Each structure stands twice: as structure tokens, then as C-alpha cells.
Coordinates of C-alpha atoms and ligand atoms in Angstrom, one line a residue:
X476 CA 12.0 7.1 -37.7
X477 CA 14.5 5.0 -35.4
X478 CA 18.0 5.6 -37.3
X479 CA 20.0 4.5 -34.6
X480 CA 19.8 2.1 -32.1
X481 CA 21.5 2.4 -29.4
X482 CA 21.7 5.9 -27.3
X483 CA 23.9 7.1 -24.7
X484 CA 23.1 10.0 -23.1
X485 CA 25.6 11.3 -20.7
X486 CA 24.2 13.8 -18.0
X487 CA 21.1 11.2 -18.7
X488 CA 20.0 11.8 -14.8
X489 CA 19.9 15.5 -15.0
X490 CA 17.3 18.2 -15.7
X491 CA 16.9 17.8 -19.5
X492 CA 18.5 14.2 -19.2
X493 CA 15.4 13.3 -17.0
X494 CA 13.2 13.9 -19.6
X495 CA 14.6 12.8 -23.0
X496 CA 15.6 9.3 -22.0
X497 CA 12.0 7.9 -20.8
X498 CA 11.3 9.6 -24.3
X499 CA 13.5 8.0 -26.2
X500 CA 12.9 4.7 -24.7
X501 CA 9.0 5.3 -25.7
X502 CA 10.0 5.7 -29.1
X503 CA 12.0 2.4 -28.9
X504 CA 15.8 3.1 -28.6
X505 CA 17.9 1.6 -26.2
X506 CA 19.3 3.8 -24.0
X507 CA 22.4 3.9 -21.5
X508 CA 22.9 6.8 -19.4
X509 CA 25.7 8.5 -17.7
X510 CA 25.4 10.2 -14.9
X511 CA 26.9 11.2 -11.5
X512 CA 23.3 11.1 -10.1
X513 CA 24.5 14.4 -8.4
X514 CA 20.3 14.9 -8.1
X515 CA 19.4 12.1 -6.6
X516 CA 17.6 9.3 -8.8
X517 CA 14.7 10.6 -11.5
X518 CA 14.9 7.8 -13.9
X519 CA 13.5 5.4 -11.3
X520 CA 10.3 5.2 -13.3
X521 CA 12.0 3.8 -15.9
X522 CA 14.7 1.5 -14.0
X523 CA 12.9 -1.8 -14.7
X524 CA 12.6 -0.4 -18.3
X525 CA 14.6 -3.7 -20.1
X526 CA 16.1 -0.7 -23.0
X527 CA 17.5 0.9 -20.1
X528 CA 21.2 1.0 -18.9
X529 CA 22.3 3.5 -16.0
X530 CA 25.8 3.6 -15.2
X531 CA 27.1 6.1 -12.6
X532 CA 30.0 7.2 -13.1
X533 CA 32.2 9.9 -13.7
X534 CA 33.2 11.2 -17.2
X535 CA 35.9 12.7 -15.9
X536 CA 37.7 8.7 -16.0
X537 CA 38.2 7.7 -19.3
X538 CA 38.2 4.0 -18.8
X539 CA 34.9 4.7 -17.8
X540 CA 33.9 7.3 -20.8
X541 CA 35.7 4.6 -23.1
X542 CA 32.9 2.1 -21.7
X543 CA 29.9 4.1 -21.8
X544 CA 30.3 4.8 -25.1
X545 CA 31.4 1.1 -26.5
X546 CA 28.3 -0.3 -28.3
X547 CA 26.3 2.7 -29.0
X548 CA 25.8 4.3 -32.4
X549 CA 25.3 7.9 -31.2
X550 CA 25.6 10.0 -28.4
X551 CA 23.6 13.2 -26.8
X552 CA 26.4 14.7 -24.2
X553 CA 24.5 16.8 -21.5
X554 CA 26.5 16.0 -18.6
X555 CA 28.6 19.2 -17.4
X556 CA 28.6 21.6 -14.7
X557 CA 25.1 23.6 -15.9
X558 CA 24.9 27.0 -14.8
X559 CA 27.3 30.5 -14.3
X560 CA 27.1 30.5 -10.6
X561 CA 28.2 26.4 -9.9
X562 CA 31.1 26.8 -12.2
X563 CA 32.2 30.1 -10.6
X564 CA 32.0 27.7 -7.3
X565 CA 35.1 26.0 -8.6
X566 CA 36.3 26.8 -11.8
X567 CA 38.9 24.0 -11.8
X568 CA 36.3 21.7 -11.7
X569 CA 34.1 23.3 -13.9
X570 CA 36.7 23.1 -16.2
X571 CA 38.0 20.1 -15.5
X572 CA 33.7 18.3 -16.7
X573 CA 33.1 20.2 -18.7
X574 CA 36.0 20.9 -20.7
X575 CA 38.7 19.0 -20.6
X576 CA 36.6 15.9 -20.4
X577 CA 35.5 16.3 -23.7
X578 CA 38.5 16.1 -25.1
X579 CA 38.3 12.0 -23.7
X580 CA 34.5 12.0 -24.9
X581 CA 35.2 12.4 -28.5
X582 CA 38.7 10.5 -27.9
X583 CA 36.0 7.7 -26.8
X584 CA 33.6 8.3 -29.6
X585 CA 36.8 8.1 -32.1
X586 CA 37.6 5.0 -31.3
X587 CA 34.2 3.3 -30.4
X588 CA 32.7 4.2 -34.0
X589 CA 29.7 6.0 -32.7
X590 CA 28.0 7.6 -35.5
X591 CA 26.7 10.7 -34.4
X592 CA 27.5 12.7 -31.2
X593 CA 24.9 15.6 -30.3
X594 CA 26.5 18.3 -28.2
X595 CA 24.5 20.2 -25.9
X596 CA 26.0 23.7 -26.3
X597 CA 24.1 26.8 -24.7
X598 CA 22.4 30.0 -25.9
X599 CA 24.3 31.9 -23.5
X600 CA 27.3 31.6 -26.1
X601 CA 26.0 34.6 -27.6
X602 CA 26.8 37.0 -24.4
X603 CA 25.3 40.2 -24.8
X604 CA 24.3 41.2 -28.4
X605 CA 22.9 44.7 -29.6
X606 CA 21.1 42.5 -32.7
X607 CA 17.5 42.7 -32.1
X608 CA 18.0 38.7 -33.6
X609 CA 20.7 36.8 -32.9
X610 CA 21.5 34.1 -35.0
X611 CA 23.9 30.9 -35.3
X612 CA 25.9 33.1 -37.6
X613 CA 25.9 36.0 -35.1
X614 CA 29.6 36.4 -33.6
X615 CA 30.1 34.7 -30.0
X616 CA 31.1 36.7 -27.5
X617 CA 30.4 34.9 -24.8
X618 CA 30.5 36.6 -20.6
X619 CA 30.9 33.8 -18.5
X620 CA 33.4 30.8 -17.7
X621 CA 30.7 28.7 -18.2
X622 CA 29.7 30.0 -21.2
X623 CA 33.4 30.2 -23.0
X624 CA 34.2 26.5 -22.4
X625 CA 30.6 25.5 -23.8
X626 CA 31.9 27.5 -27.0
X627 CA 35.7 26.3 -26.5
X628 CA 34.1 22.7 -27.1
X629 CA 32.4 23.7 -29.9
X630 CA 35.6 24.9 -31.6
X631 CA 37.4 21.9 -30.4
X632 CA 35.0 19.6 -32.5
X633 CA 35.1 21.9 -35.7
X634 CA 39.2 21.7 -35.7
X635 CA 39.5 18.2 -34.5
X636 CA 36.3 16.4 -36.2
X637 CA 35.4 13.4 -35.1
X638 CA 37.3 10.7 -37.6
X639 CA 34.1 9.2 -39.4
X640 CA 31.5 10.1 -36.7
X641 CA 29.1 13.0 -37.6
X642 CA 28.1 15.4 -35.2
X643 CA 25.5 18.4 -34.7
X644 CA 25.6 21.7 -31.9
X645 CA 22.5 22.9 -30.5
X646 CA 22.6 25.7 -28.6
X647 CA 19.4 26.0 -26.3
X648 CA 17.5 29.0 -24.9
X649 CA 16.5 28.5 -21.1
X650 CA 14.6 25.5 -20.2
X651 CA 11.2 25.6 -18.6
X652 CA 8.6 23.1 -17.8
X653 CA 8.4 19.7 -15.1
X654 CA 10.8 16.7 -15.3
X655 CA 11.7 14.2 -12.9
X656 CA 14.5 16.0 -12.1
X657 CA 13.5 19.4 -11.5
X658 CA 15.8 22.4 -11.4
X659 CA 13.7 25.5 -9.7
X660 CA 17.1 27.8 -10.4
X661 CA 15.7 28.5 -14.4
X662 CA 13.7 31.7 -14.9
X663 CA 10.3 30.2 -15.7
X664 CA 10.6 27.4 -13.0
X665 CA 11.4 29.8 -10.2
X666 CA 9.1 32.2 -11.0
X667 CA 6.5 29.4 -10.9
X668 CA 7.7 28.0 -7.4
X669 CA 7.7 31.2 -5.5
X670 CA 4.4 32.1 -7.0
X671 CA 3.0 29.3 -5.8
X672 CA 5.0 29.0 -2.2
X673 CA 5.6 32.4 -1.4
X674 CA 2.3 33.9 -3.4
X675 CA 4.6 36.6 -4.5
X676 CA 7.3 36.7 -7.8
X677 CA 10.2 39.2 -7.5
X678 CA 11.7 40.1 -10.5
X679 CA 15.0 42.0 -10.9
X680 CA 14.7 44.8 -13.4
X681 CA 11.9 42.9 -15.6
X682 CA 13.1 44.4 -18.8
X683 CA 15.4 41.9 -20.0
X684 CA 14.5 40.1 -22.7
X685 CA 14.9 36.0 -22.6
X686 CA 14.9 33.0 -25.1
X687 CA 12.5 30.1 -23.6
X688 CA 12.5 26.8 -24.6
X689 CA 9.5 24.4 -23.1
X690 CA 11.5 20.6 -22.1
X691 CA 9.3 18.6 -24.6
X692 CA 10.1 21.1 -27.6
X693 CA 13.7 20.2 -25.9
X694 CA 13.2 17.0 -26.0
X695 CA 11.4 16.8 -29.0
X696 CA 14.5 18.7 -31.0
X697 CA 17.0 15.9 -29.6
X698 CA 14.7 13.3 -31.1
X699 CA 15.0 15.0 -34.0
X700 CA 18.7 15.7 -34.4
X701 CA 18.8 12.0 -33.9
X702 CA 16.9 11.6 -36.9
X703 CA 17.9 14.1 -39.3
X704 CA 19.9 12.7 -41.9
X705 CA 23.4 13.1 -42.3
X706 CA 23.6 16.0 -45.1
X707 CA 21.5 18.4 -42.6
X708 CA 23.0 18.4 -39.6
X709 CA 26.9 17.0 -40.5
X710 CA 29.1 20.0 -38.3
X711 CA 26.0 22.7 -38.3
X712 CA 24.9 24.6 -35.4
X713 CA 21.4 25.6 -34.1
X714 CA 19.6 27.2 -32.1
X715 CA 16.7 26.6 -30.0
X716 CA 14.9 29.0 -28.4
X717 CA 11.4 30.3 -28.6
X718 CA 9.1 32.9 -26.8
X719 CA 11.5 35.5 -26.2
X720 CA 10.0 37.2 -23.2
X721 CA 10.8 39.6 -20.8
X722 CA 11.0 38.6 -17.3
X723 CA 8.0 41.0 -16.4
X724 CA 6.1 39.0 -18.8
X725 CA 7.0 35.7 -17.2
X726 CA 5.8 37.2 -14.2
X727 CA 2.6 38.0 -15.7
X728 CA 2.2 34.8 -17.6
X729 CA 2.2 33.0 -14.1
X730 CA 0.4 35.0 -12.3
X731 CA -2.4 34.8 -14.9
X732 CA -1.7 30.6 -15.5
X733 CA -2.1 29.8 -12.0
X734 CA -5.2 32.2 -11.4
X735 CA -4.5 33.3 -8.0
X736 CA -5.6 37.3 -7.2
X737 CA -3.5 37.1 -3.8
X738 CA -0.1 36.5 -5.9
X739 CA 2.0 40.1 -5.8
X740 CA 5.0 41.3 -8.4
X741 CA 7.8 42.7 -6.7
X742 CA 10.1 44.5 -9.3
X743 CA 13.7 45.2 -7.8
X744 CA 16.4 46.9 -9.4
X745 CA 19.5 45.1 -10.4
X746 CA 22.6 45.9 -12.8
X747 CA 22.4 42.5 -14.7
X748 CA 20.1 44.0 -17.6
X749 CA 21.7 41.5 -20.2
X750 CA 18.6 41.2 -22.9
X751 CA 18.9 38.7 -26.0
X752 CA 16.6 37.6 -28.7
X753 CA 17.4 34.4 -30.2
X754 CA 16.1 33.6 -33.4
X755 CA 15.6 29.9 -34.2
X756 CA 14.2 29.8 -37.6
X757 CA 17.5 27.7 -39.3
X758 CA 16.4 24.7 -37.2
X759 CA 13.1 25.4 -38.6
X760 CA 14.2 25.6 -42.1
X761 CA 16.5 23.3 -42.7
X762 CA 14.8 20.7 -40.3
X763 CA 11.6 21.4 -40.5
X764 CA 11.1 21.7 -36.5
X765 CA 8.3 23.5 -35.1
X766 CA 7.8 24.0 -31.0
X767 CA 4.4 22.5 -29.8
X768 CA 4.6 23.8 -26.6
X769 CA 4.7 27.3 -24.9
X770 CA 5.8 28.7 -21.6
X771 CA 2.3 28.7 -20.4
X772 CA 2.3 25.2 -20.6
X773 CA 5.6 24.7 -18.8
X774 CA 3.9 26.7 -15.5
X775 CA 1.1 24.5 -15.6
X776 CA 3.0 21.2 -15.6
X777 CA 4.8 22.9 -12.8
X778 CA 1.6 23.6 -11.2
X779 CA 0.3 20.5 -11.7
X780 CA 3.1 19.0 -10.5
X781 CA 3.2 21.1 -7.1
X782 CA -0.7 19.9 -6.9
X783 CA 0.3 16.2 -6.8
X784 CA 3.1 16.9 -4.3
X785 CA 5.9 16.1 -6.5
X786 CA 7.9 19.1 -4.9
X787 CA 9.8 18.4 -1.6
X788 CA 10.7 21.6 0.2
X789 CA 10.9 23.6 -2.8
X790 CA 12.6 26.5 -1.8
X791 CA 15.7 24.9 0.0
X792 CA 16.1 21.4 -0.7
X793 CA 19.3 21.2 -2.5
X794 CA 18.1 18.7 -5.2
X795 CA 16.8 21.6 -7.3
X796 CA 19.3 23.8 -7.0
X797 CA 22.7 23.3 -9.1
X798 CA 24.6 25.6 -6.9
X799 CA 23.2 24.5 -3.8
X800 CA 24.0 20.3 -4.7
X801 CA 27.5 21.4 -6.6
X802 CA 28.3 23.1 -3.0
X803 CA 28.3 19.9 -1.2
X804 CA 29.3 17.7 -3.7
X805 CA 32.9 16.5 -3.2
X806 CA 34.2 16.1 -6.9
X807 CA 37.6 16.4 -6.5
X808 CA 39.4 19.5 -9.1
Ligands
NAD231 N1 18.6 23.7 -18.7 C1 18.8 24.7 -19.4 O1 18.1 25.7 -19.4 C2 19.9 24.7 -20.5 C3 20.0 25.7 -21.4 C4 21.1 25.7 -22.3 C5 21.9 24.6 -22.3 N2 21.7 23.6 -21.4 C6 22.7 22.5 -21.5 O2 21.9 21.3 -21.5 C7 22.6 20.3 -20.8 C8 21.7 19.7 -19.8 O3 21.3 20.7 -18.8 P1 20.4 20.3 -17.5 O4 19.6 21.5 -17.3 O5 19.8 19.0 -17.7 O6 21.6 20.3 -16.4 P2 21.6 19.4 -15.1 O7 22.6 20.1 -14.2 O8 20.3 19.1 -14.6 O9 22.2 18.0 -15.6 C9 23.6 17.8 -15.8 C10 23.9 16.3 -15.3 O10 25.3 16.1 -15.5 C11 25.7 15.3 -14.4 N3 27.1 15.4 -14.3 C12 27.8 16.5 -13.9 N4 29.1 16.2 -13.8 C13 29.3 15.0 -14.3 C14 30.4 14.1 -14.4 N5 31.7 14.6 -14.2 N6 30.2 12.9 -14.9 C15 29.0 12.4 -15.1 N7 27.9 13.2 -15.0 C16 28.0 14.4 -14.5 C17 24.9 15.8 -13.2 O11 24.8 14.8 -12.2 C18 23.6 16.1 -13.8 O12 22.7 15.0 -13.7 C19 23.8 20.9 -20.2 O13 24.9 20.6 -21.0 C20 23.5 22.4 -20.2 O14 24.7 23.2 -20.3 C21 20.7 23.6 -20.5

């Protein structure tokens, strides 16, 4: 059920972005989205789409944030810097999107009387836990620059609120599967891409347990926090994350899935044994979500993809790799 109308999703051109707003246009919202388009264009399937608004711009510029948001009655905020190693790049950037900009986002929001703002928070809040489950209740402890701001906004929208707007935290696992805009640096993507470029999958260590989420469960939990009325979601937190696997597995999985005997598994040690089990049953519970789709099917949409030539230069081109783009993008601190 449509509740809203009109969408804006900021970060709209990235990754996750790439995916949820074809979706929500097929369900019939109108969408706007706000994006650098730091990844080139992967909404141009849906350009011509009348529902459809792309703005680029930077959120960084308020008068720009304060536009974006005028008109719409809720808002799904993806855009940030989206991974450890491209904010370590330049932490006063990093800082500067994906932190400090906020504080104009729900300034924006405030004063435009959106409804409901969704923030995209990460999984990666939790650090590392010695809880075989760790839940929304579970203390944050989070390792990473990246990681503490996503939580430092999180706290900034408990103490400050948002005036009469409602919002709702998710917190996904790691995202796997095919979008327009693919990102090949995500455990599950990678694994897929060397498999099927370099017929071998190196894993480091291979012990470490991972949360997965598949992007249409992704997807499918934004449609949903868009619809879930007000008394569930009003200043909750939850997460998403299923199949928690262990990268060995993931190696496994895709060597089975794409059915190739001359793909090898190279295991090399590393230090970074971080392992975490997220447990998403509260999103489950209290909204009555269920994932549809599993990792297996996330390499094969991959595959698939790589079949139909989707992929260009997949190992180097810099379109599929955050740190790679982030490192010739001139943003300014
Ligand atoms: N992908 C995952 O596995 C994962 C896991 C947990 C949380 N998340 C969160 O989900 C959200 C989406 O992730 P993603 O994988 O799609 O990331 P992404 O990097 O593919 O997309 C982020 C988008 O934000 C845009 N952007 C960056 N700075 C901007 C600015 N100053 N102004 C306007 N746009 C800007 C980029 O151009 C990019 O298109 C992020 O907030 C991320 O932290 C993602």
C-alpha cells in the first residue's frame, strides 16, 4: 500500500540507490533522486520514466538539500561516503557527507514537513561483538571512522528528533546481488567477479563470520519501512541481515552456483578475523518482513549479468570500486 507519495532518495544513483528507485517507481511513487552521480549514470533505464526526478547535486549545499527535499512526504537518505577504506581516503570529507551534512538534511526535512525520513545506518555499527547474536539492543561499539559517524547520526536524530516528521534506522548487513550500479568491492560481489574473471577466489582467513543481505530483500525492506505505519517504526532501529556465512562458505557457494570445476580457493592468512552474527528477527516481528532471496541468488544475477556483458573491465574500471572512484573524485573537504 502507497502511503506516501512522493520519494526522495538521496544517494538515489548509487549501489542500493540504483535499485530501489526503478522499484519504487514500479510500485507507483514519484520519485526524485539526489545524487553526485560519482558512478556514472545507472538510472538511465528509467530517465524517460515521467515519476522520475534526478537532480545532481551535492548535499553538502544546503540550498540545494533545502530543494531536494521541498515537496516530498518522505525521505530514504543513502547518499554518504560507503565503505572504511574511502573514508580513511579523506576523513575530512568523509566527515564532512556524511556527517555534518546531515545535520542540514534533517534541518531540510524540519522545515519542508516531510513525514518520514529513513536513515540508512550500517551493521558495521556493532564492531566486533563476542555475542554469538547481535541484536539492535546489543551495545555499539563501533571500529571504524566510517562506522562511528553512521552511529553519531543515529544519536543525533534520537536527541534532536525531527519536529513532527517520523523517522526509522536500519542498519544493513552487506549487500550482494546485480544493480545498475554495481559495486564489485562487497564480499559476495567480489567473490563472484574473480571467480568468474580470474577462475580463482582468494579468501583471507575464511573463518569470519558475515551478515548478507541479497539487494531485493534490500530493497524490498525500504518499501516496507515506507509503508509500516507510524506506531511501528516511530524512532526504532533494525536490522537487516540474513545468511550469516563465513567467507569460506561464500567461496564455496560460488564456486558450486556458477558450476565451473576449473575455479580454485586460495585461502591466505590475514589479521582482520573480525566475525559477527546479526540477528534480524525484530524487523521480522514487529514488521512482519521475511527475505525472499538468498546469496545464491545474488551470484547468479551476478553471473547472469557477466553473461550478458553488463560488466566493463571488472577488475579495474573504477565505476565499481568506491575507493578507486572516491580517489579521483575532486570533492573538495
Ligand atoms: N552496500 C552495502 O553493503 C551497505 C551495507 C550497510 C549499509 N549501507 C549503507 O547504504 C547506503 C547505500 O549504500 P550503497 O552501497 O548504495 O553506496 P554507494 O556508494 O553505491 O552509493 C552512495 C551514493 O551517494 C552518492 N554521494 C556521495 N556523496 C554525495 C554527496 N555529497 N552528495 C550527493 N550524493 C553523494 C554517490 O554518488 C553514490 O551514488 C549507504 O548509506 C551505506 O552506508 C550499505
Amino acid at each position: 500500500m502507497v502511503r506516501f507519495k512522493k520519494i526522495l532518495v538521496t544517494g538515489g544513483a548509487g549501489y542500493v540507490g540504483s535499485a530501489l528507485v526503478p522499484a519504487l517507481l514500479k510500485v507507483g511513487y514519484t520519485v526524485r533522486a539526489l545524487d553526485l552521480y560519482l558512478y556514472g549514470d545507472p538510472l538511465k533505464d528509467v530517465a524517460t520514466n515521467p515519476q522520475l526526478e534526478q537532480v545532481k547535486g551535492d548535499l553538502r549545499d544546503q540550498v540545494v538539500l533545502d530543494k531536494a527535499v521541498q515537496g516530498c512526504d518522505a525521505v530514504i537518505h543513502l547518499a554518504c561516503v560507503s565503505n572504511d577504506p574511502s573514508f580513511e581516503l579523506d576523513p575530512a570529507l568523509g566527515k564532512s557527507i556524511n556527517y555534518d551534512a546531515f545535520f542540514g538534511l534533517m534541518k531540510a526535512v524540519r522545515k519542508a514537513r516531510v513525514q518520514r525520513l529513513i536513515y540508512a545506518s550500517s551493521s558495521s555499527v556493532y564492531g566486533l561483538r563476542e555475542e554469538p547474536d547481535v541484536r539492535e539492543e546489543t551495545p555499539c561499539t563501533p571500529l571504524t571512522d566510517y562506522s562511528k559517524y553512521k552511529l553519531m547520526c543515529e544519536d543525533a536524530l534520537r536527541a534532536d528528533g525531527l519536529g513532527g516528521a517520523e523517522y526509522v534506522i536500519v542498519r544493513p548487513a552487506t549487500v550482494c546481488g546485480y544493480a545498475p550500479r554495481m559495486r564489485l568491492d562487497l564480499s559476495v560481489n567480489i567473490l563472484t567477479i574473480h571467480a568468474l574473471v580470474k577462475k580463482q577466489i582468494t579468501v583471507f582467513g575464511g573463518s569470519q563470520l558475515r551478515p548478507n543481505i541479497n539487494i531485493l530483500d534490500m530493497v524490498d525492506v525500504y518499501k516496507l519501512l515506507l509503508e509500516a505505519p507510524k506506531e511501528k517504526i516511530q524512532g526504532d532501529v533494525f536490522n537487516a541481515g540474513y545468511e550469516n556465512l563465513s567467507l569460506s562458505r561464500i567461496a564455496e557457494m560460488v564456486k558450486n552456483q556458477l558450476q565451473d570445476p576449473t575455479i580454485t580457493i586460495k585461502v591466505e592468512p590475514t589479521n582482520d578475523l573480525r566475525s559477527y552474527h546479526v540477528n534480524s528477527d525484530k524487523i521480522a516481528r514487529i514488521l512482519g518482513f521475511r527475505a525472499r532471496h538468498t546469496v545464491e541468488q545474488a551470484i547468479e544475477s551476478i553471473h547472469k549479468a557477466f553473461q550478458e556483458g553488463k560488466f566493463q573491465d571488472p577488475l579495474t574500471n573504477p565505476l565499481y570500486y568506491n575507493i578507486k572512484t572516491m580517489q579521483q573524485a575532486k570533492l573538495g573537504g
